[in-house]
Amino acid sequence: MRLLSATVRRYRAHADGTVEFDRSLTLIGGPNESGKSTFAEAIHRVLFLKAKTGGLAQKTMVSTRHPGAPEVELRFETAGKTYRLAKRFSGQSGTATLSEEGGQTWTQVEAESKLAELLGVESPESGRGSATRSEGQWAHLW
């Protein structure tokens, strides 16, 4: 899997930001508390948490500065195909969409299942403690 770009909206300190990943190396820098780790966390959560996640996991994503539900969009390549993943984390009204460029689109449960299949992992988590349990899914990031 290769990440192409990530966009976060209304996710903690981030109002709306996009990073385009270089083919070989991307460095995200800035002063302490500027949102570097938060951006990486958003990528982790879009991959490994269900969009309908609620409770503490969802509340920790919500921005205190920018109104609205947190959204994360990720473009990535895997197995020679390009995909766009978009999730809006808003508890039971959360949404998930996964689209293959020039191909099929999956939504909600089907999107979460297809994503897990592409990643070769168990289906994304939800429920009490889901954010903590999902950390091991991409542990090398941390």
Coordinates of C-alpha atoms in Angstrom, one line a residue:
M1 CA 0.0 0.0 0.0
R2 CA 1.2 3.5 -0.8
L3 CA -0.4 6.6 0.5
L4 CA -1.0 9.3 -2.2
S5 CA -2.7 12.1 -0.2
A6 CA -4.6 12.7 3.0
T7 CA -7.1 15.4 3.9
V8 CA -8.5 16.1 7.4
R9 CA -11.4 18.5 8.1
R10 CA -12.6 19.6 11.5
Y11 CA -10.3 17.1 13.2
R12 CA -9.0 18.6 16.5
A13 CA -6.8 21.6 15.6
H14 CA -7.1 21.1 11.8
A15 CA -9.8 23.1 10.0
D16 CA -9.0 21.7 6.5
G17 CA -5.6 20.4 5.5
T18 CA -4.2 18.2 2.8
V19 CA -0.8 16.5 2.4
E20 CA 0.3 15.1 -0.9
F21 CA 2.7 12.2 -0.2
D22 CA 5.9 12.1 -2.3
R23 CA 6.8 8.7 -3.8
S24 CA 9.9 8.3 -1.8
L25 CA 9.7 10.5 1.4
T26 CA 7.3 13.0 3.0
L27 CA 8.3 14.9 6.1
I28 CA 5.7 16.7 8.1
G29 CA 7.3 19.3 10.4
G30 CA 6.3 22.1 12.6
P31 CA 6.5 23.4 16.2
N32 CA 5.2 21.5 19.2
E33 CA 1.4 21.3 19.4
S34 CA 0.9 22.3 15.7
G35 CA -1.0 19.1 14.8
K36 CA 1.7 16.8 13.3
S37 CA 0.8 13.7 15.4
T38 CA -2.9 14.6 15.1
F39 CA -2.6 14.4 11.3
A40 CA -0.9 11.0 11.5
E41 CA -3.6 9.8 14.0
A42 CA -6.3 10.9 11.6
I43 CA -4.8 8.7 8.9
H44 CA -4.6 5.8 11.3
R45 CA -8.2 6.2 12.4
V46 CA -9.6 6.5 8.8
L47 CA -8.0 3.1 8.1
F48 CA -8.7 1.3 11.3
L49 CA -11.9 2.7 13.0
K50 CA -15.4 2.5 11.8
A51 CA -17.0 5.7 10.6
K52 CA -19.9 5.1 13.1
T53 CA -17.5 5.0 16.0
G54 CA -19.0 7.0 18.9
G55 CA -18.2 7.6 22.5
L56 CA -14.7 8.7 23.7
A57 CA -13.0 7.7 20.4
Q58 CA -15.2 10.0 18.4
K59 CA -15.2 12.8 20.9
T60 CA -11.4 12.9 20.9
M61 CA -11.5 13.7 17.2
V62 CA -13.9 16.6 17.4
S63 CA -12.4 20.1 17.0
T64 CA -13.0 22.6 19.7
R65 CA -12.3 25.4 17.1
H66 CA -14.0 24.2 13.9
P67 CA -17.7 23.2 14.0
G68 CA -18.9 20.0 12.4
A69 CA -18.1 16.3 12.4
P70 CA -14.5 15.3 11.8
E71 CA -13.8 14.0 8.3
V72 CA -10.8 12.2 6.9
E73 CA -10.1 11.4 3.2
L74 CA -7.3 9.2 2.0
R75 CA -6.1 8.4 -1.5
F76 CA -3.9 5.3 -1.7
E77 CA -2.7 2.6 -4.1
T78 CA -2.6 -1.1 -3.5
A79 CA -2.4 -4.0 -5.8
G80 CA -2.0 -1.7 -8.8
K81 CA -5.2 0.1 -8.2
T82 CA -6.0 3.6 -6.8
Y83 CA -8.7 4.1 -4.2
R84 CA -10.3 7.1 -2.4
L85 CA -11.5 6.5 1.2
A86 CA -13.7 9.1 2.9
K87 CA -15.1 8.9 6.4
R88 CA -17.2 11.3 8.5
F89 CA -16.9 10.4 12.1
S90 CA -20.2 11.3 13.8
G91 CA -21.4 8.4 15.9
Q92 CA -24.3 6.5 14.5
S93 CA -24.7 9.0 11.6
G94 CA -21.1 8.5 10.5
T95 CA -20.5 7.7 6.8
A96 CA -17.9 5.7 4.9
T97 CA -17.2 5.6 1.2
L98 CA -14.5 3.7 -0.6
S99 CA -14.1 4.2 -4.4
E100 CA -11.8 2.4 -6.8
E101 CA -10.6 4.9 -9.5
G102 CA -12.6 4.1 -12.7
G103 CA -14.4 1.2 -10.9
Q104 CA -16.8 0.3 -8.1
T105 CA -17.9 2.3 -5.1
W106 CA -18.7 0.8 -1.7
T107 CA -20.5 2.6 1.1
Q108 CA -21.0 2.1 4.9
V109 CA -20.5 -1.6 6.0
E110 CA -19.5 -2.7 2.5
A111 CA -16.8 0.1 2.4
E112 CA -15.5 -0.9 5.8
S113 CA -15.3 -4.6 4.8
K114 CA -13.6 -3.9 1.5
L115 CA -11.1 -1.7 3.1
A116 CA -10.2 -4.4 5.7
E117 CA -9.8 -6.8 2.8
L118 CA -7.5 -4.5 0.9
L119 CA -5.4 -3.9 4.1
G120 CA -5.3 -7.5 5.0
V121 CA -6.6 -6.8 8.5
E122 CA -9.7 -7.5 10.6
S123 CA -12.7 -5.2 10.0
P124 CA -12.3 -1.7 11.5
E125 CA -13.3 -1.5 15.2
S126 CA -16.0 0.3 17.0
G127 CA -17.3 0.3 20.5
R128 CA -15.8 0.9 23.9
G129 CA -12.0 1.0 23.8
S130 CA -11.9 0.7 20.0
A131 CA -9.3 3.5 19.6
T132 CA -6.9 1.8 21.9
R133 CA -7.5 -1.7 20.4
S134 CA -6.9 -0.4 16.9
E135 CA -3.4 1.0 17.7
G136 CA -1.8 -2.4 17.2
Q137 CA -3.2 -2.5 13.6
W138 CA -0.6 0.0 12.4
A139 CA 1.8 0.0 15.4
H140 CA 4.9 0.9 13.3
L141 CA 3.4 4.3 12.8
W142 CA 3.9 5.1 16.4

